[in-house]
């Protein structure tokens, strides 16, 4: 093995923050090197430096032993570095071929696109690395996993030897993750080297050859997966002992707080995405809705919270029927909502934290007297909540946009939990958050449950669903295919249901799959 | 270890300090950037003045015979032009000094009136800009781009003129009614695109532009028909003196109560935007309509209300111009007030205080330009070029940052409009 990439003493500061503090990192040929750290630990900054998006204040980058200067992504690509971004950079209305050639178009006679030649090369690449994809398919028709394969092909098409995968598993189902890992193994066998950015501990242990943990802009250590456990990695990341298991008492379900009968909802494009969903949530229990993203969960939550009108069916909250009621009336009936997209729905990002803390209650006393806002009360409320919910910020007067993802989510949780609530609808409550924040938000949700709040948890993270739920409903293509008690649900069984396998068949297959999955993880 | 310590100390902010620490780093930039934009606009304007001046060009043709003369003439030209602009806008300091001297020696006030006349005219010119600028600014705050201030201004003028000459009432009823008439006419004119936006999603930019055209042609018809005064000119009758805004000083100083009305409107807008639940909703809808809907704010209702308030302010601007200055409405009355107000709102960063300051600047430039033309022979259009440059520098702050080596604030982000159709 030879060293293909060496970072020496990389330092980068932003006003008030030392994002990278003398970071050293080496990448060997044919290695998967995982970069593990909480949000804000400096992973992204480091990779943006490597990819030419930021200029380091200090430090050297060596590729195959030669010192190089990388000023732009084009420089990086020329040096054989390719990045697969967390948010795909694809044009949905174009074909796979067109997306791959975008920016490096192959032409005939200088003006005509040579799609056939590119498609040929894509087939070559996909065969060589086991990246199954149809060059003529349109991106918008492809599932997320396939879109990710296109991103990888794009990088390989540009002849990268060093691949940076930024949180590649965040958007995948368990089965798709398995597929990705197979691809990663092939890539490595064929001599590519990978940097794998993540904060998911299980994956790191499953796939990495070496793991470098970052915290607060510094390297905490580089370890081999055989030498560590999840607990050890978590405490390296967070800097203290972390409990990975959510402690909870058995559920004590009370009266029904949410009842949904034969609900039909259309999405923004008028497609019927919720088709006859029925379930109920009782006080003091967590009903988890599992499913791959895009199977109607989003629209279901929008309908329950009044953001989208319903087509037909019935929703009852605490016994009262909600029929296309305005969001405010629903909130006032004691519903709290942690929205799926915290930056789109959950926060007004340019607003200071104290205004975001009263986003749903600004018009009520004591925050308003008539129509006059009570600034002092609002500020005091925010300071109190920020302390209670451990929001890490220099002041409550800074804009919410200046907070890290985890702290933004804590602002939302603090706001929603500060009202008297009967029903909590939490949609992807920990997406993109670090271990410390996840632990915290999970414990808060469970605390609400034990106080007698009914919780509807929607998540595409099976681990999260299984850790928190008392009952689990699996949603597939707008319908709930099964509702099972959490105690009787295995990860494999749920994964198969999420992939659209019939419950009876899934039960049989799950047994075989267990062995398969265990081999991979 | 030290990293850990700072983290924990950050985690538990001391409450008192937290409540006081309201200042954000780099807040000075909010004020510095527009000032630098104006300064840069004037500097580039000076270059334009010089390179379009025939005498200066001639002097540079003979540069090698008389280099010092050419350079001297360059600076002289700029000095004379901006000197005239300054004294035309604010009055000549020398004259003001002499006028005061005469006042104290002889008790004569004529000189004083003449010395302060330019300044008062600048304030008169700034009044409609201020109100129309507030109209556009409040729209921006709600994420609405009201290009229709021009039409709303015109409708406000017509509305107040109609009340002014139709009714005959004591002043304490007539004047408020005429002002209100202007505001209501503007509000109704803006309500149409507001309602269309709220209910159908039709973009307000398109519809306010259309409403402008309708108002232009409607006013042509009104001024040639139903609202035409006796005589051959297409103008309205003169409003009753009971409906006019009282002037503070004897002629020729036209400074009137309208200026105070504009300042009061700015104060009201400030209070509404930043101190009330209504303003909270407006700003929330303006920056993130999705989150506003999530939070239970009635977004469509908000859009209509803000458009109406915006139209009312523009209409009030038209009313103050009619009732305070012209006393009648003729064809071509509004002549760009509504369009300039977009620039004023941008320059003032959509903040009421900023709008007051930039409207004052606009009024001073417009007023001073007349004198610059007569004294220095510089065409009045140079002012439009300078104003245009100022807006370019405001809209493209990168240029200013590069020129003056100012670092970008990470948190700074001005949301003006949210793009088309969304």
Tab-separated table of N, CA, C and O in Angstrom, chain A residues 165-239:
chain	number	residue	atom	x	y	z
A	165	UNK	N	-16.994	10.573	-0.023
A	165	UNK	CA	-18.438	10.339	0.091
A	165	UNK	C	-18.936	11.079	1.328
A	165	UNK	O	-18.581	10.731	2.446
A	166	UNK	N	-19.743	12.111	1.110
A	166	UNK	CA	-20.214	12.932	2.220
A	166	UNK	C	-21.558	12.408	2.699
A	166	UNK	O	-22.554	12.531	1.994
A	167	UNK	N	-21.595	11.824	3.877
A	167	UNK	CA	-22.817	11.264	4.476
A	167	UNK	C	-23.617	10.466	3.456
A	167	UNK	O	-24.795	10.759	3.214
A	168	UNK	N	-23.022	9.447	2.831
A	168	UNK	CA	-23.706	8.800	1.707
A	168	UNK	C	-24.921	7.978	2.119
A	168	UNK	O	-25.776	7.708	1.290
A	169	UNK	N	-25.021	7.582	3.371
A	169	UNK	CA	-26.106	6.682	3.741
A	169	UNK	C	-27.316	7.399	4.311
A	169	UNK	O	-28.322	6.771	4.603
A	170	UNK	N	-27.207	8.724	4.434
A	170	UNK	CA	-28.277	9.466	5.111
A	170	UNK	C	-29.626	9.281	4.433
A	170	UNK	O	-30.658	9.340	5.084
A	171	UNK	N	-29.625	9.063	3.120
A	171	UNK	CA	-30.891	9.042	2.386
A	171	UNK	C	-31.303	7.636	1.955
A	171	UNK	O	-32.256	7.476	1.201
A	172	UNK	N	-30.597	6.606	2.410
A	172	UNK	CA	-30.834	5.262	1.878
A	172	UNK	C	-31.611	4.361	2.831
A	172	UNK	O	-31.575	4.560	4.045
A	173	UNK	N	-32.289	3.354	2.266
A	173	UNK	CA	-32.920	2.323	3.092
A	173	UNK	C	-31.833	1.343	3.525
A	173	UNK	O	-30.754	1.313	2.932
A	174	UNK	N	-32.132	0.512	4.542
A	174	UNK	CA	-31.119	-0.455	4.982
A	174	UNK	C	-30.621	-1.320	3.811
A	174	UNK	O	-29.431	-1.583	3.706
A	175	UNK	N	-31.535	-1.721	2.933
A	175	UNK	CA	-31.116	-2.556	1.814
A	175	UNK	C	-30.227	-1.786	0.856
A	175	UNK	O	-29.257	-2.317	0.319
A	176	UNK	N	-30.556	-0.517	0.643
A	176	UNK	CA	-29.735	0.294	-0.249
A	176	UNK	C	-28.348	0.536	0.341
A	176	UNK	O	-27.352	0.583	-0.379
A	177	UNK	N	-28.301	0.664	1.667
A	177	UNK	CA	-27.014	0.840	2.329
A	177	UNK	C	-26.132	-0.377	2.054
A	177	UNK	O	-24.958	-0.274	1.713
A	178	UNK	N	-26.767	-1.560	2.172
A	178	UNK	CA	-26.063	-2.794	1.886
A	178	UNK	C	-25.477	-2.769	0.472
A	178	UNK	O	-24.319	-3.113	0.255
A	179	UNK	N	-26.300	-2.329	-0.485
A	179	UNK	CA	-25.858	-2.237	-1.883
A	179	UNK	C	-24.678	-1.282	-2.023
A	179	UNK	O	-23.694	-1.596	-2.702
A	180	UNK	N	-24.775	-0.156	-1.329
A	180	UNK	CA	-23.693	0.832	-1.408
A	180	UNK	C	-22.393	0.243	-0.873
A	180	UNK	O	-21.321	0.428	-1.449
A	181	UNK	N	-22.512	-0.521	0.203
A	181	UNK	CA	-21.312	-1.091	0.800
A	181	UNK	C	-20.647	-2.082	-0.146
A	181	UNK	O	-19.424	-2.185	-0.194
A	182	UNK	N	-21.486	-2.811	-0.879
A	182	UNK	CA	-20.919	-3.739	-1.866
A	182	UNK	C	-20.141	-2.947	-2.910
A	182	UNK	O	-19.035	-3.336	-3.310
A	183	UNK	N	-20.731	-1.825	-3.362
A	183	UNK	CA	-20.066	-0.994	-4.363
A	183	UNK	C	-18.742	-0.468	-3.814
A	183	UNK	O	-17.710	-0.505	-4.489
A	184	UNK	N	-18.783	-0.021	-2.575
A	184	UNK	CA	-17.567	0.517	-1.966
A	184	UNK	C	-16.470	-0.537	-1.963
A	184	UNK	O	-15.316	-0.271	-2.298
A	185	UNK	N	-16.869	-1.782	-1.630
A	185	UNK	CA	-15.866	-2.851	-1.590
A	185	UNK	C	-15.267	-3.092	-2.970
A	185	UNK	O	-14.059	-3.292	-3.105
A	186	UNK	N	-16.126	-3.056	-4.017
A	186	UNK	CA	-15.609	-3.239	-5.379
A	186	UNK	C	-14.654	-2.107	-5.737
A	186	UNK	O	-13.584	-2.335	-6.318
A	187	UNK	N	-15.051	-0.891	-5.415
A	187	UNK	CA	-14.210	0.267	-5.739
A	187	UNK	C	-12.823	0.111	-5.131
A	187	UNK	O	-11.806	0.353	-5.779
A	188	UNK	N	-12.804	-0.315	-3.892
A	188	UNK	CA	-11.541	-0.453	-3.182
A	188	UNK	C	-10.708	-1.574	-3.798
A	188	UNK	O	-9.501	-1.443	-3.989
A	189	UNK	N	-11.381	-2.682	-4.152
A	189	UNK	CA	-10.670	-3.796	-4.791
A	189	UNK	C	-9.988	-3.350	-6.076
A	189	UNK	O	-8.907	-3.799	-6.418
A	190	UNK	N	-10.666	-2.448	-6.809
A	190	UNK	CA	-10.110	-1.981	-8.085
A	190	UNK	C	-9.109	-0.837	-7.886
A	190	UNK	O	-8.760	-0.144	-8.825
A	191	UNK	N	-8.738	-0.599	-6.659
A	191	UNK	CA	-7.638	0.329	-6.432
A	191	UNK	C	-8.020	1.758	-6.105
A	191	UNK	O	-7.166	2.619	-5.976
A	192	UNK	N	-9.311	2.034	-5.983
A	192	UNK	CA	-9.698	3.399	-5.607
A	192	UNK	C	-9.529	3.577	-4.090
A	192	UNK	O	-9.555	2.604	-3.343
A	193	UNK	N	-9.385	4.822	-3.691
A	193	UNK	CA	-9.284	5.114	-2.261
A	193	UNK	C	-10.451	6.006	-1.862
A	193	UNK	O	-10.829	6.894	-2.624
A	194	UNK	N	-11.017	5.751	-0.690
A	194	UNK	CA	-12.234	6.454	-0.310
A	194	UNK	C	-12.127	7.151	1.039
A	194	UNK	O	-11.598	6.580	1.997
A	195	UNK	N	-12.658	8.363	1.080
A	195	UNK	CA	-12.886	9.008	2.363
A	195	UNK	C	-14.396	9.009	2.583
A	195	UNK	O	-15.159	9.435	1.718
A	196	UNK	N	-14.803	8.479	3.716
A	196	UNK	CA	-16.212	8.230	3.988
A	196	UNK	C	-16.598	9.083	5.195
A	196	UNK	O	-16.153	8.829	6.310
A	197	UNK	N	-17.387	10.125	4.924
A	197	UNK	CA	-17.756	11.036	6.016
A	197	UNK	C	-19.089	10.599	6.600
A	197	UNK	O	-20.043	10.381	5.856
A	198	UNK	N	-19.152	10.500	7.895
A	198	UNK	CA	-20.414	10.072	8.502
A	198	UNK	C	-20.424	10.387	9.986
A	198	UNK	O	-19.414	10.795	10.555
A	199	UNK	N	-21.596	10.252	10.585
A	199	UNK	CA	-21.616	10.232	12.042
A	199	UNK	C	-22.351	9.004	12.536
A	199	UNK	O	-22.769	8.945	13.678
A	200	UNK	N	-22.504	8.014	11.635
A	200	UNK	CA	-23.178	6.784	12.043
A	200	UNK	C	-22.153	5.721	12.401
A	200	UNK	O	-21.356	5.292	11.573
A	201	UNK	N	-22.216	5.310	13.642
A	201	UNK	CA	-21.153	4.479	14.185
A	201	UNK	C	-21.155	3.079	13.602
A	201	UNK	O	-20.113	2.519	13.289
A	202	UNK	N	-22.353	2.491	13.438
A	202	UNK	CA	-22.440	1.112	12.948
A	202	UNK	C	-21.796	0.980	11.588
A	202	UNK	O	-21.082	0.021	11.311
A	203	UNK	N	-22.075	1.972	10.729
A	203	UNK	CA	-21.564	1.912	9.372
A	203	UNK	C	-20.051	1.982	9.350
A	203	UNK	O	-19.391	1.285	8.577
A	204	UNK	N	-19.544	2.862	10.187
A	204	UNK	CA	-18.103	3.035	10.234
A	204	UNK	C	-17.437	1.715	10.579
A	204	UNK	O	-16.484	1.284	9.940
A	205	UNK	N	-17.975	1.042	11.580
A	205	UNK	CA	-17.386	-0.215	12.009
A	205	UNK	C	-17.513	-1.276	10.926
A	205	UNK	O	-16.674	-2.154	10.792
A	206	UNK	N	-18.587	-1.178	10.121
A	206	UNK	CA	-18.822	-2.188	9.104
A	206	UNK	C	-17.927	-2.018	7.892
A	206	UNK	O	-17.531	-2.987	7.270
A	207	UNK	N	-17.589	-0.802	7.522
A	207	UNK	CA	-16.990	-0.584	6.211
A	207	UNK	C	-15.578	-0.014	6.239
A	207	UNK	O	-14.818	-0.221	5.291
A	208	UNK	N	-15.205	0.673	7.322
A	208	UNK	CA	-13.943	1.418	7.277
A	208	UNK	C	-12.737	0.535	7.552
A	208	UNK	O	-12.814	-0.473	8.263
A	209	UNK	N	-11.600	0.887	6.944
A	209	UNK	CA	-10.341	0.256	7.281
A	209	UNK	C	-9.665	0.998	8.431
A	209	UNK	O	-9.000	0.419	9.264
A	210	UNK	N	-9.821	2.336	8.377
A	210	UNK	CA	-9.339	3.151	9.487
A	210	UNK	C	-10.377	4.225	9.776
A	210	UNK	O	-11.126	4.626	8.884
A	211	UNK	N	-10.392	4.690	10.999
A	211	UNK	CA	-11.375	5.695	11.400
A	211	UNK	C	-10.638	6.849	12.059
A	211	UNK	O	-9.876	6.638	13.012
A	212	UNK	N	-10.843	8.055	11.528
A	212	UNK	CA	-10.294	9.227	12.191
A	212	UNK	C	-11.453	10.007	12.792
A	212	UNK	O	-12.427	10.303	12.101
A	213	UNK	N	-11.362	10.266	14.080
A	213	UNK	CA	-12.441	10.977	14.773
A	213	UNK	C	-12.032	12.430	14.970
A	213	UNK	O	-10.939	12.721	15.442
A	214	UNK	N	-12.916	13.331	14.566
A	214	UNK	CA	-12.685	14.760	14.754
A	214	UNK	C	-13.620	15.290	15.834
A	214	UNK	O	-14.751	14.839	15.940
A	215	UNK	N	-13.093	16.214	16.616
A	215	UNK	CA	-13.963	16.896	17.576
A	215	UNK	C	-13.456	18.316	17.746
A	215	UNK	O	-12.264	18.517	17.967
A	216	UNK	N	-14.340	19.276	17.616
A	216	UNK	CA	-13.977	20.681	17.809
A	216	UNK	C	-12.825	21.113	16.916
A	216	UNK	O	-11.981	21.891	17.311
A	217	UNK	N	-12.778	20.580	15.682
A	217	UNK	CA	-11.763	21.000	14.730
A	217	UNK	C	-10.425	20.292	14.886
A	217	UNK	O	-9.478	20.602	14.170
A	218	UNK	N	-10.331	19.352	15.839
A	218	UNK	CA	-9.064	18.646	16.033
A	218	UNK	C	-9.235	17.160	15.839
A	218	UNK	O	-10.319	16.617	16.006
A	219	UNK	N	-8.109	16.501	15.523
A	219	UNK	CA	-8.140	15.044	15.427
A	219	UNK	C	-8.062	14.486	16.843
A	219	UNK	O	-7.115	14.779	17.582
A	220	UNK	N	-9.070	13.695	17.214
A	220	UNK	CA	-9.058	13.070	18.539
A	220	UNK	C	-8.195	11.805	18.481
A	220	UNK	O	-7.499	11.474	19.432
A	221	UNK	N	-8.267	11.127	17.345
A	221	UNK	CA	-7.453	9.922	17.209
A	221	UNK	C	-7.804	9.193	15.929
A	221	UNK	O	-8.863	9.431	15.333
A	222	UNK	N	-6.898	8.316	15.503
A	222	UNK	CA	-7.182	7.458	14.360
A	222	UNK	C	-7.094	6.022	14.855
A	222	UNK	O	-6.106	5.638	15.480
A	223	UNK	N	-8.164	5.251	14.602
A	223	UNK	CA	-8.236	3.895	15.148
A	223	UNK	C	-8.642	2.912	14.060
A	223	UNK	O	-9.122	3.301	12.991
A	224	UNK	N	-8.426	1.635	14.359
A	224	UNK	CA	-8.915	0.582	13.462
A	224	UNK	C	-10.221	0.045	14.025
A	224	UNK	O	-10.378	-0.034	15.245
A	225	UNK	N	-11.159	-0.342	13.151
A	225	UNK	CA	-12.473	-0.780	13.666
A	225	UNK	C	-12.374	-1.980	14.599
A	225	UNK	O	-13.204	-2.134	15.498
A	226	UNK	N	-11.364	-2.843	14.394
A	226	UNK	CA	-11.250	-4.018	15.260
A	226	UNK	C	-10.928	-3.620	16.689
A	226	UNK	O	-11.172	-4.365	17.623
A	227	UNK	N	-10.326	-2.422	16.840
A	227	UNK	CA	-9.855	-2.031	18.167
A	227	UNK	C	-10.899	-1.322	19.013
A	227	UNK	O	-10.666	-1.054	20.182
A	228	UNK	N	-12.026	-0.950	18.394
A	228	UNK	CA	-12.970	-0.107	19.133
A	228	UNK	C	-14.380	-0.665	19.132
A	228	UNK	O	-14.711	-1.561	18.356
A	229	UNK	N	-15.199	-0.089	19.988
A	229	UNK	CA	-16.617	-0.415	20.021
A	229	UNK	C	-17.395	0.850	19.687
A	229	UNK	O	-16.826	1.944	19.659
A	230	UNK	N	-18.694	0.682	19.465
A	230	UNK	CA	-19.545	1.848	19.202
A	230	UNK	C	-19.489	2.849	20.338
A	230	UNK	O	-19.400	4.051	20.123
A	231	UNK	N	-19.535	2.305	21.560
A	231	UNK	CA	-19.546	3.186	22.732
A	231	UNK	C	-18.277	4.027	22.790
A	231	UNK	O	-18.303	5.215	23.085
A	232	UNK	N	-17.156	3.354	22.483
A	232	UNK	CA	-15.855	4.028	22.541
A	232	UNK	C	-15.810	5.155	21.492
A	232	UNK	O	-15.396	6.284	21.775
A	233	UNK	N	-16.278	4.835	20.264
A	233	UNK	CA	-16.282	5.838	19.198
A	233	UNK	C	-17.176	7.019	19.563
A	233	UNK	O	-16.818	8.178	19.361
A	234	UNK	N	-18.331	6.692	20.114
A	234	UNK	CA	-19.274	7.752	20.484
A	234	UNK	C	-18.658	8.682	21.508
A	234	UNK	O	-18.761	9.907	21.400
A	235	UNK	N	-17.974	8.107	22.484
A	235	UNK	CA	-17.407	8.981	23.511
A	235	UNK	C	-16.224	9.772	22.956
A	235	UNK	O	-15.972	10.890	23.379
A	236	UNK	N	-15.521	9.202	21.958
A	236	UNK	CA	-14.467	9.982	21.298
A	236	UNK	C	-15.062	11.186	20.559
A	236	UNK	O	-14.526	12.289	20.584
A	237	UNK	N	-16.192	10.947	19.919
A	237	UNK	CA	-16.842	12.006	19.138
A	237	UNK	C	-17.365	13.122	20.020
A	237	UNK	O	-17.228	14.300	19.719
A	238	UNK	N	-18.018	12.710	21.106
A	238	UNK	CA	-18.733	13.681	21.916
A	238	UNK	C	-17.856	14.233	23.030
A	238	UNK	O	-18.047	15.354	23.495
A	239	UNK	N	-16.881	13.458	23.448
A	239	UNK	CA	-16.007	13.927	24.507
A	239	UNK	C	-16.512	13.590	25.886
A	239	UNK	O	-16.053	14.132	26.875
